[in-house]
Coordinates of C-alpha atoms in Angstrom, one line a residue:
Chain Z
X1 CA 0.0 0.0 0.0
X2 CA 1.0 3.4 -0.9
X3 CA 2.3 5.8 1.6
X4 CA 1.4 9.5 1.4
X5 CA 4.2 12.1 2.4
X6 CA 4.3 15.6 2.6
X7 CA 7.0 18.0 2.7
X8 CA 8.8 19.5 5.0
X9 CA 9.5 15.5 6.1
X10 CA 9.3 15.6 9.9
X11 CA 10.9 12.7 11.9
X12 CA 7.6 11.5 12.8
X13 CA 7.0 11.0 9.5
X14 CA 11.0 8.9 8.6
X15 CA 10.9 7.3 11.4
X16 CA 7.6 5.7 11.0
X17 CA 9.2 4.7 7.1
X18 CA 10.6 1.1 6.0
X19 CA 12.8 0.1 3.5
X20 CA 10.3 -1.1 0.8
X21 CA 7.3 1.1 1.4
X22 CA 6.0 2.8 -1.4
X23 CA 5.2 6.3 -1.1
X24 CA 4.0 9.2 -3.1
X25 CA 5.2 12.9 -2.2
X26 CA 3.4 16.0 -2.4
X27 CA 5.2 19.2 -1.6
X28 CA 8.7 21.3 -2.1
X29 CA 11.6 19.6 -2.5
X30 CA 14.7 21.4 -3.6
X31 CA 17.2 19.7 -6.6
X32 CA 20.8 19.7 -6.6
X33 CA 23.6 17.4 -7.8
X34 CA 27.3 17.5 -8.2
X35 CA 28.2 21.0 -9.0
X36 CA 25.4 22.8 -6.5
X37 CA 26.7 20.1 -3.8
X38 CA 30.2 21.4 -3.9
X39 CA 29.4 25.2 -3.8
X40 CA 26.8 24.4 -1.2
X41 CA 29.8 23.0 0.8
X42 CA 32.3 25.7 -0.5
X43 CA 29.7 28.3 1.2
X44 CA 29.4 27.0 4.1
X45 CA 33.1 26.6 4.9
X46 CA 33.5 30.2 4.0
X47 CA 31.0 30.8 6.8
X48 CA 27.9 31.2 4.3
X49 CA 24.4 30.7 4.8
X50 CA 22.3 27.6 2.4
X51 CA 20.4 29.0 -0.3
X52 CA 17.4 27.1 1.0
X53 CA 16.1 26.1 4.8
X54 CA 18.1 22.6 5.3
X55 CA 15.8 21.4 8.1
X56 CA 13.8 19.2 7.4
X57 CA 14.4 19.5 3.6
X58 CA 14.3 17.2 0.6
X59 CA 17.0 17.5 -2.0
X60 CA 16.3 15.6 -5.6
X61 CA 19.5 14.5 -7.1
X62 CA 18.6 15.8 -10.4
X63 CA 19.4 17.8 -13.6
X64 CA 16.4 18.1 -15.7
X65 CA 16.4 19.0 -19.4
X66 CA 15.3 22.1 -20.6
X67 CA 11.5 22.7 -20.5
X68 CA 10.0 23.7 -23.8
X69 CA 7.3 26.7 -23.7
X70 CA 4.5 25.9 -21.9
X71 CA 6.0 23.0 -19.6
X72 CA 7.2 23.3 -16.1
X73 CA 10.5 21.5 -16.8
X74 CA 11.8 18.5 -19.0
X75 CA 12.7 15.3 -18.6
X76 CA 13.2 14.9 -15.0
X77 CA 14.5 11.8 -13.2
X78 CA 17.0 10.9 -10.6
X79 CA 21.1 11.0 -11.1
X80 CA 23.1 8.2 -9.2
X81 CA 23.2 9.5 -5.9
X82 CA 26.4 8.4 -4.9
X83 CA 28.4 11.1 -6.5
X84 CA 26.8 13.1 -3.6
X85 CA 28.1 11.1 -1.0
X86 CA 31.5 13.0 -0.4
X87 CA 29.2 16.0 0.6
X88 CA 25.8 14.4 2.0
X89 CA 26.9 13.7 6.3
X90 CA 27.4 17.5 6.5
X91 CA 24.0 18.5 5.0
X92 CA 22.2 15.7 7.2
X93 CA 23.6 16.8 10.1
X94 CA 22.2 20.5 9.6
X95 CA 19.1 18.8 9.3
X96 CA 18.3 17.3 5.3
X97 CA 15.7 14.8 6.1
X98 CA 15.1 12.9 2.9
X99 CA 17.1 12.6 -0.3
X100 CA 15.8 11.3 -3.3
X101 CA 18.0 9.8 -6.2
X102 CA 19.1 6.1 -7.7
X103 CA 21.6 3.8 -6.6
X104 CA 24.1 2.8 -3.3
X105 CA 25.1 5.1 -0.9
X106 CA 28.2 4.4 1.1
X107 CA 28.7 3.6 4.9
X108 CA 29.2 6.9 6.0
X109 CA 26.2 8.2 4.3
X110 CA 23.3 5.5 6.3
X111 CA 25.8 5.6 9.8
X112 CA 24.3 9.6 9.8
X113 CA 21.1 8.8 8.2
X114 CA 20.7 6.7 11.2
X115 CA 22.0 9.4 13.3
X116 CA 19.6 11.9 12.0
X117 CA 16.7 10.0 11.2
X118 CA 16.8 10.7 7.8
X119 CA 15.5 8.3 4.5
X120 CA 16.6 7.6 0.9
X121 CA 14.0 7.1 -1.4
X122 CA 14.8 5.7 -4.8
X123 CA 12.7 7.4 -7.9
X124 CA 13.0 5.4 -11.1
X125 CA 15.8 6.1 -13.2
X126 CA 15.1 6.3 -17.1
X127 CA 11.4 7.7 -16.2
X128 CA 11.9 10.8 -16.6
X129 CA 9.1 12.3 -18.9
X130 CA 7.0 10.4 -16.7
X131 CA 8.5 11.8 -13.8
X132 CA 8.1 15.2 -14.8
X133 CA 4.4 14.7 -14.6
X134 CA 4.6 15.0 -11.1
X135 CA 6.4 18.2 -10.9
X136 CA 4.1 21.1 -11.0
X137 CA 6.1 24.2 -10.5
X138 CA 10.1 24.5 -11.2
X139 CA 12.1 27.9 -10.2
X140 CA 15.4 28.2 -9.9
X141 CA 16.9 29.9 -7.0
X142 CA 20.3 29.5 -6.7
X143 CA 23.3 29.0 -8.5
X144 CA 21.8 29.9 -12.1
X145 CA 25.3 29.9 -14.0
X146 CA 25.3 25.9 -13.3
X147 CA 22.8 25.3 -15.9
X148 CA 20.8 22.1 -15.1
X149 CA 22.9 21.9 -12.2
X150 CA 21.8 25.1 -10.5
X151 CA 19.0 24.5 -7.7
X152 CA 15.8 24.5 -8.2
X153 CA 12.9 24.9 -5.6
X154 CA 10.0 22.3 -7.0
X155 CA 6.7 21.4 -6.1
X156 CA 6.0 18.1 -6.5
X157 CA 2.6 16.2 -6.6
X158 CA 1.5 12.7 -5.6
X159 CA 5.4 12.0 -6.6
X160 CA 6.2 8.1 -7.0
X161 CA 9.3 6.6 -4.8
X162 CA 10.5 4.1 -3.0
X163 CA 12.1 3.8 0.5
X164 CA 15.2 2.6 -0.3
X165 CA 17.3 2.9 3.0
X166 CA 15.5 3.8 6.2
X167 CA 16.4 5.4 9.1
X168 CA 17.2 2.4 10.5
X169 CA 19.7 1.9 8.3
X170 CA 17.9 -1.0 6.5
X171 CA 18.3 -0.9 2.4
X172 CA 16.3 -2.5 0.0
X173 CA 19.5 -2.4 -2.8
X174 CA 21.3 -6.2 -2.1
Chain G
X1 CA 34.3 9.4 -56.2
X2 CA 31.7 11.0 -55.2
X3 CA 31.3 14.3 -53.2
X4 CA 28.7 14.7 -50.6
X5 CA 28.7 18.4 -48.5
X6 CA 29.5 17.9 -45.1
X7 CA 25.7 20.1 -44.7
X8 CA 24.4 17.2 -45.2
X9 CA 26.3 15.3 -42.4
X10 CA 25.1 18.2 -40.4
X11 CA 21.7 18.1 -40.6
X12 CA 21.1 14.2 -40.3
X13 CA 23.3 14.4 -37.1
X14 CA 21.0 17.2 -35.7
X15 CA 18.0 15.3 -36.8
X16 CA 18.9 11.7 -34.9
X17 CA 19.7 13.8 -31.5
X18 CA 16.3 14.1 -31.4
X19 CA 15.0 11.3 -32.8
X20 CA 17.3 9.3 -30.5
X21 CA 16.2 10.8 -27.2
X22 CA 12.8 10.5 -27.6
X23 CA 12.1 7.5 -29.4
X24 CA 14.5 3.7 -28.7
X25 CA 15.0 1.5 -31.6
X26 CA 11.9 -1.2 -32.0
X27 CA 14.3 -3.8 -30.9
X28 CA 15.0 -2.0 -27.6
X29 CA 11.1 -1.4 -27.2
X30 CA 10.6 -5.4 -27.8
X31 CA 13.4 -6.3 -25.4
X32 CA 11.9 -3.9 -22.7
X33 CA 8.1 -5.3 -23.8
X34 CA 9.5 -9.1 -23.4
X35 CA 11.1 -8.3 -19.8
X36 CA 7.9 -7.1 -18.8
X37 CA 6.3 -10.3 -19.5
X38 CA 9.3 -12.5 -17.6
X39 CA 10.0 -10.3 -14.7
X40 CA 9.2 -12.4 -11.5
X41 CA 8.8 -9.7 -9.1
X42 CA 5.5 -7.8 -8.6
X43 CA 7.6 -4.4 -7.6
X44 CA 10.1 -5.2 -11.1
X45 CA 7.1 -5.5 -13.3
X46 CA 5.8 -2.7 -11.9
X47 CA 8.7 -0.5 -13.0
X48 CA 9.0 -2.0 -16.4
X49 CA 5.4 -0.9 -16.9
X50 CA 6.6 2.6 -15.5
X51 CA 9.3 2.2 -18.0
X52 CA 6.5 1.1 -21.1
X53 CA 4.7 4.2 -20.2
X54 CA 7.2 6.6 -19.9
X55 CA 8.7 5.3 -23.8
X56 CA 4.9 6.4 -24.5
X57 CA 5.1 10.3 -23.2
X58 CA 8.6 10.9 -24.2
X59 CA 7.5 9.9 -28.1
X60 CA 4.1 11.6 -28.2
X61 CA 5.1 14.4 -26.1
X62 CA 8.9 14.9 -27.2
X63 CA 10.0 14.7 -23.9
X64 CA 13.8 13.3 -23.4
X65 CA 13.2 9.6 -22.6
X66 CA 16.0 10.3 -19.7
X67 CA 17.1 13.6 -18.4
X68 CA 20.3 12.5 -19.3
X69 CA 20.7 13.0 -22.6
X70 CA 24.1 12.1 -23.0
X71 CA 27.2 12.7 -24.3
X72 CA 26.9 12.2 -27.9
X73 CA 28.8 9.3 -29.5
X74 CA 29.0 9.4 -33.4
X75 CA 30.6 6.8 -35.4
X76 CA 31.2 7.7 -39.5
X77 CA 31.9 4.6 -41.6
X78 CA 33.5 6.5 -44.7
X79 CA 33.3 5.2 -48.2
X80 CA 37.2 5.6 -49.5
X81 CA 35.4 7.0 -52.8
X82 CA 33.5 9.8 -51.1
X83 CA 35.1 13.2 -51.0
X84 CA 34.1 15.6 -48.3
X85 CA 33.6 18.7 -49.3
X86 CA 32.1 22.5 -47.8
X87 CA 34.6 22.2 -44.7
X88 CA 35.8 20.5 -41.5
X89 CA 33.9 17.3 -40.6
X90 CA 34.4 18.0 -37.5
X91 CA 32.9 21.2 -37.3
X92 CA 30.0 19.8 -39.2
X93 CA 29.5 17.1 -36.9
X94 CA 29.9 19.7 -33.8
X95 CA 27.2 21.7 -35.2
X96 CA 24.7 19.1 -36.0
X97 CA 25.0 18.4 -32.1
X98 CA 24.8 21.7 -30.7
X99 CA 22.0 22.7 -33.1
X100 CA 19.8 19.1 -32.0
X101 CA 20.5 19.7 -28.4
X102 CA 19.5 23.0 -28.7
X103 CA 16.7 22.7 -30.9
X104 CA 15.6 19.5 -29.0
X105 CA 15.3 20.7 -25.8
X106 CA 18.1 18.5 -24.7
X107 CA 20.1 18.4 -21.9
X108 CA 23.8 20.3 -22.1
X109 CA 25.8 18.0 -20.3
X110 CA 29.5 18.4 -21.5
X111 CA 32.1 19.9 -19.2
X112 CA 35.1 21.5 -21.7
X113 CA 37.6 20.6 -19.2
X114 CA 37.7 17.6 -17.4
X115 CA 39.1 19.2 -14.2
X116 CA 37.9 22.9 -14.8
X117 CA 34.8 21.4 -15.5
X118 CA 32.6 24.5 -17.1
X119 CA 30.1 23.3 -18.9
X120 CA 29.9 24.1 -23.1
X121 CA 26.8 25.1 -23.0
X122 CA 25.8 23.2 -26.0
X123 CA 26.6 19.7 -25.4
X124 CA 29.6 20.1 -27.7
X125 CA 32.5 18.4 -28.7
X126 CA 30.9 14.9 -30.0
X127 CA 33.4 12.1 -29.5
X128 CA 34.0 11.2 -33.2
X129 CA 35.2 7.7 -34.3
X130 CA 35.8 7.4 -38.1
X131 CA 36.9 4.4 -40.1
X132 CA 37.2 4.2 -43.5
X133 CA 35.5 1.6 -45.6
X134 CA 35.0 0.4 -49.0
X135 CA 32.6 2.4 -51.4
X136 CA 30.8 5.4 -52.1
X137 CA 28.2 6.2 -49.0
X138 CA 28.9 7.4 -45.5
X139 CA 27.5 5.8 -42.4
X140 CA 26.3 7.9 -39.7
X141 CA 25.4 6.3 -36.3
X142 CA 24.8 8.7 -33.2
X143 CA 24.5 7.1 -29.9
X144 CA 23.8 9.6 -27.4
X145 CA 25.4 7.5 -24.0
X146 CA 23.9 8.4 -20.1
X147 CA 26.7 8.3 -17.6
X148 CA 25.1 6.6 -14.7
X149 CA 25.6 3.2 -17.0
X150 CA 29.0 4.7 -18.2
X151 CA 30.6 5.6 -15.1
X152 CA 30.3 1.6 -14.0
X153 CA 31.7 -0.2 -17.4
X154 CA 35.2 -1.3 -16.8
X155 CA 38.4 -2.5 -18.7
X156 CA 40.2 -5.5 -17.4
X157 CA 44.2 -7.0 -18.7
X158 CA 43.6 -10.4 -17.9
X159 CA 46.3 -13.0 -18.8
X160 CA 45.9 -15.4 -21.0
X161 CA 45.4 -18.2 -18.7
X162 CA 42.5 -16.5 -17.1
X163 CA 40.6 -18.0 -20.3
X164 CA 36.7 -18.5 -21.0
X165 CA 35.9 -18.1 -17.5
X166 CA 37.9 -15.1 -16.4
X167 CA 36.3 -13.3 -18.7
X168 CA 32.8 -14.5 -17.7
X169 CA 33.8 -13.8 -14.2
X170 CA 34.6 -10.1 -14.6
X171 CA 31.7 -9.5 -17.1
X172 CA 29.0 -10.8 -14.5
X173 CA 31.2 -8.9 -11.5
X174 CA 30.7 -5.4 -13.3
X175 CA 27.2 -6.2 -13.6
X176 CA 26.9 -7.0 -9.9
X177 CA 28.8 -3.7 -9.0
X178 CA 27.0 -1.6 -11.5
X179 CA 24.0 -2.5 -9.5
X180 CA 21.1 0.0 -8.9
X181 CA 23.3 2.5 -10.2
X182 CA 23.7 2.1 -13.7
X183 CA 19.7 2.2 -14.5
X184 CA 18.9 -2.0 -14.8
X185 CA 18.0 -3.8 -17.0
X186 CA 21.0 -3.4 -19.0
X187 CA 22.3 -3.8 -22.1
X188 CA 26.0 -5.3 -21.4
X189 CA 28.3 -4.4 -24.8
X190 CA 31.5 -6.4 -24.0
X191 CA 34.6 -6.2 -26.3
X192 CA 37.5 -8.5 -26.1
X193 CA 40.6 -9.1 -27.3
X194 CA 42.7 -6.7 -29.5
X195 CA 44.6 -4.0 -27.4
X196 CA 44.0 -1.5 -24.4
X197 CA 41.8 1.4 -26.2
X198 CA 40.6 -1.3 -29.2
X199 CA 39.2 -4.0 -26.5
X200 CA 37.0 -0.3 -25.4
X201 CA 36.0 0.5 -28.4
X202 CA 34.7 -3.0 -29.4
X203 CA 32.5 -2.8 -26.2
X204 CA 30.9 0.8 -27.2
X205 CA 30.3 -0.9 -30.7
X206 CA 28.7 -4.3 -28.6
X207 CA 25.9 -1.8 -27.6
X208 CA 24.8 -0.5 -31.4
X209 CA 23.7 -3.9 -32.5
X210 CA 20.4 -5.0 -32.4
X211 CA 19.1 -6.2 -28.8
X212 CA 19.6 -10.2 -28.4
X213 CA 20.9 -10.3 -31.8
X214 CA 23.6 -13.4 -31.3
X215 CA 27.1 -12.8 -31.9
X216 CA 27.6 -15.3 -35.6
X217 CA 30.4 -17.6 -33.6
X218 CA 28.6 -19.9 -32.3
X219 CA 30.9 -20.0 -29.2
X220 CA 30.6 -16.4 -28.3
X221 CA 26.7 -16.5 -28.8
X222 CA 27.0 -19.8 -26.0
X223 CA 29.2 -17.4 -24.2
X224 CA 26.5 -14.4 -24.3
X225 CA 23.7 -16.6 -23.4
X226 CA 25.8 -17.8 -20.2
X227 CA 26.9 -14.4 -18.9
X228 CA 23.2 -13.4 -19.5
X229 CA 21.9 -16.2 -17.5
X230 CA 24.0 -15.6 -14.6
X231 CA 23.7 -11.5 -14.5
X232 CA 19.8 -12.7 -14.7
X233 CA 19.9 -14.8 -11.7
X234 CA 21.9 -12.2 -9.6
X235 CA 18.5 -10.6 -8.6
X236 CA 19.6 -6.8 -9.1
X237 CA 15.9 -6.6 -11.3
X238 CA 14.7 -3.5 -12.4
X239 CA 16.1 -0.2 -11.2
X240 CA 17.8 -2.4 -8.3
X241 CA 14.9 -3.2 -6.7
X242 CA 15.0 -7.2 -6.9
X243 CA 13.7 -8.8 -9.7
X244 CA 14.9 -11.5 -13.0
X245 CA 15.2 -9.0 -15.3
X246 CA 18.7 -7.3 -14.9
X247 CA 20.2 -7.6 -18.3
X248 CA 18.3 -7.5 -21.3
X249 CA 21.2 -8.4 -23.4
X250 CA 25.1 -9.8 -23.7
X251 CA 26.3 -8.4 -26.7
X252 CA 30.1 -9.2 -27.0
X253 CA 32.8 -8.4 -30.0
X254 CA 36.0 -9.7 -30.5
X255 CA 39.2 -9.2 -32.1
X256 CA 42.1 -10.8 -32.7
X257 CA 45.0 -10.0 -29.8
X258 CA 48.7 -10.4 -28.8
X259 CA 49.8 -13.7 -27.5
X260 CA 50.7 -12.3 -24.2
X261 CA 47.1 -10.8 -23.2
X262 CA 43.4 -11.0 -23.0
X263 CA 42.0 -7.4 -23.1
X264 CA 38.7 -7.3 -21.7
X265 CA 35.8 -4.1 -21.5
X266 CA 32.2 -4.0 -20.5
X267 CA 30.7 -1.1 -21.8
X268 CA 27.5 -0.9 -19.2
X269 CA 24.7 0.8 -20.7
X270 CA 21.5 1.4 -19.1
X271 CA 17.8 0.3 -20.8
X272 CA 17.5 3.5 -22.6
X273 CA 20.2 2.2 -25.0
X274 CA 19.6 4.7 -27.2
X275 CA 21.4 4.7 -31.2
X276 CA 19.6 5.5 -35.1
X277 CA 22.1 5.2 -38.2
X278 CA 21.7 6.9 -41.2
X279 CA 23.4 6.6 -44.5
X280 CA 24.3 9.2 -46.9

């Protein structure tokens, strides 16, 4: 049975969420991937402030494709998420409660999950024009000169996952 | 000899970006459609019949099937009696890419530099391999190639004595590794023998031929077949979420090779193996 989630994800909500449940998400969620990881980490060694509120936050490893006129964004589905991982214990422990990509994510990443009762949810890779269905509005709002890798601020609805690693640590990925 | 303007090269390569980002090959379609029908997981079939459906929007709506449109791989098979003619090839091939990615609605994802790493804005340069070959027409083949399937394919030096089943060994093993990460179910393109950069290049060339189309040696389309089998029963399934289909196909190429080595590469793509040919 399908779970429903809304944003901002509250640990009541991840730590009442099991590796395997299917859920649909409604709500903002924010992208960023490689580039907007490392300048989000650059800023906040120079003693900078996040473009977006961290807590309680769900970033979308993702760089869409351009949206054509009338469209809210392109093709839009996950990047492997393990690129991220370098980056990811610092952002979860100011608070990033849910992160939403494909693929493993090292030891490091699920020992502060666990810490910070945070969840992984797999989206399907290769879905994205069927993925963008979900996304209703798309705005960039930081980081602009990164192209597809700048971050946007989206609002998702009824947005198919799956709990991949819970806050228990438990993964679904053998 | 006959002269064909490298315009024309220009256009059909901005033509097949798009045509090859949002629409696979009917033998890629089948291959998907058939896994559907196997997959022993409820959850797998589920996402094959995600997969079925987003083939659907991405054709009628010209969507990018993926967001990841690639970096664009174009082979030219070049008739030795054609002459080129109305400038670089190069060039020509650049700007059928930038102008499809641009016209398209595709995704810019080249970096110019691989440690600067600004991006060109227009998903230029192409990685170009021509070969010259007999006749008068030119063969244009664009496969535009995802990096979550690139970044796990591999390239092993065995020895010699690691023989029929070393090789099977490391194929199946960068399945296993590739994992949820690399988009299953696959298409494995596996190139073997030659040398260092050729055994590479036979793998990238694996993944252009038609889906489960057998290698012709009988021994290498039993050797397919096995690896297939196995990557099948490793349980990876679609997107990583459990399930029998994991490879959709074991296409291998061979070559001949040095008496000292056994060049191996697995070219991991994922199943939005995406390539259209042309021919001028």
């Amino acid at each position: 049975m399908k779970k429903i989630i809304t944003t901002p994800l509250t640990e009541e909500v991840t730590t009442n969420l099991t590796a395997g449940d299917i859920v649909s998400i409604t709500g903002v969620i924010y992208s960023a991937r490689d580039a907007a990881h490392k300048r989000m980490t650059e800023t906040l060694a120079a003693g900078g402030a996040l473009p977006f509120e961290i807590k309680d936050a769900v970033i979308y490893y993702l760089g869409p494709s351009p949206a054509r006129e009338g469209q809210v964004i392109g093709s839009a589905g996950p990047t492997t998420s393990g690129r991220m991982d370098a980056y990811t214990p610092q952002l979860l422990e100011l608070g990033l409660r849910g992160m939403i990509g494909k693929g493993k994510r090292s030891a490091e990443v699920i020992e502060t999950m666990k810490k910070t009762k945070a969840v992984y949810f797999a989206a399907v890779g290769g879905a994205g024009a069927l993925l963008s269905k979900h996304i209703t509005k798309s705005e960039v709002i930081a980081y602009d000169d990164l192209g597809t890798e700048a971050i946007h601020k989206l609002y998702v609805e009824d947005f198919p996952a799956i709990v991949v690693i819970d806050c228990k640590g438990n993964s679904l990925y053998k | 000899m006959r002269e064909i303007s490298v315009e024309r090269i220009t256009e059909a390569i901005r033509e097949m970006c798009m045509e090859a980002n949002y629409t696979l090959s009917p033998d890629m379609q089948e291959a998907l459609n058939r896994a559907q029908c196997t997959e022993e997981s409820p959850l797998g079939e589920e996402i094959l019949s995600m997969l079925a459906q987003n083939l659907k929007v991405a054709k009628e709506e010209k969507i990018p099937i993926c967001q990841d449109t690639g970096m664009a791989v174009v082979f030219l098979e070049i008739g030795q009696d054609v002459h080129l003619s109305g400038g670089s090839l190069t060039e020509a091939v650049n700007r059928g890419v930038a102008l499809g990615y641009k016209e398209g609605y595709l995704r810019k994802s080249v970096v110019k530099d691989p440690l600067i790493r600004e991006n060109t804005n227009d998903n230029t340069p192409a990685v170009i391999h021509t070969e010259i070959v007999d006749g008068e027409h030119v063969k244009i083949t664009l496969a535009p190639k995802g990096f979550g399937s690139e970044n796990m394919s591999k390239v092993y030096m065995l020895k010699p004595a690691d023989g029929r089943e070393g090789v099977k060994e490391r194929i199946v093993t960068a399945v296993k590794e590739a994992g949820p990460n690399a988009c299953p179910p696959l298409v494995v393109g596996v190139g073997i023998g030659g040398t260092f950069e050729k055994c590479a290049l036979l793998a990238k060339k694996a993944l252009l031929r038609e889906t489960g189309e057998p290698h012709p040696d009988a021994h290498i389309a039993a050797l397919e077949q096995e690896i297939m089998k196995e990557c099948n029963e490793l349980g990876i399934g679609p997107a990583g979420l459990g399930g029998s289909s994991t490879v959709l196909a074991v296409h291998i190429e061979t070559f001949a090779t040095h008496i000292a080595g056994l060049p191996v590469a697995v070219n991991i793509c994922c199943h939005v193996n995406r390539h259209c040919s042309r021919e001028l």
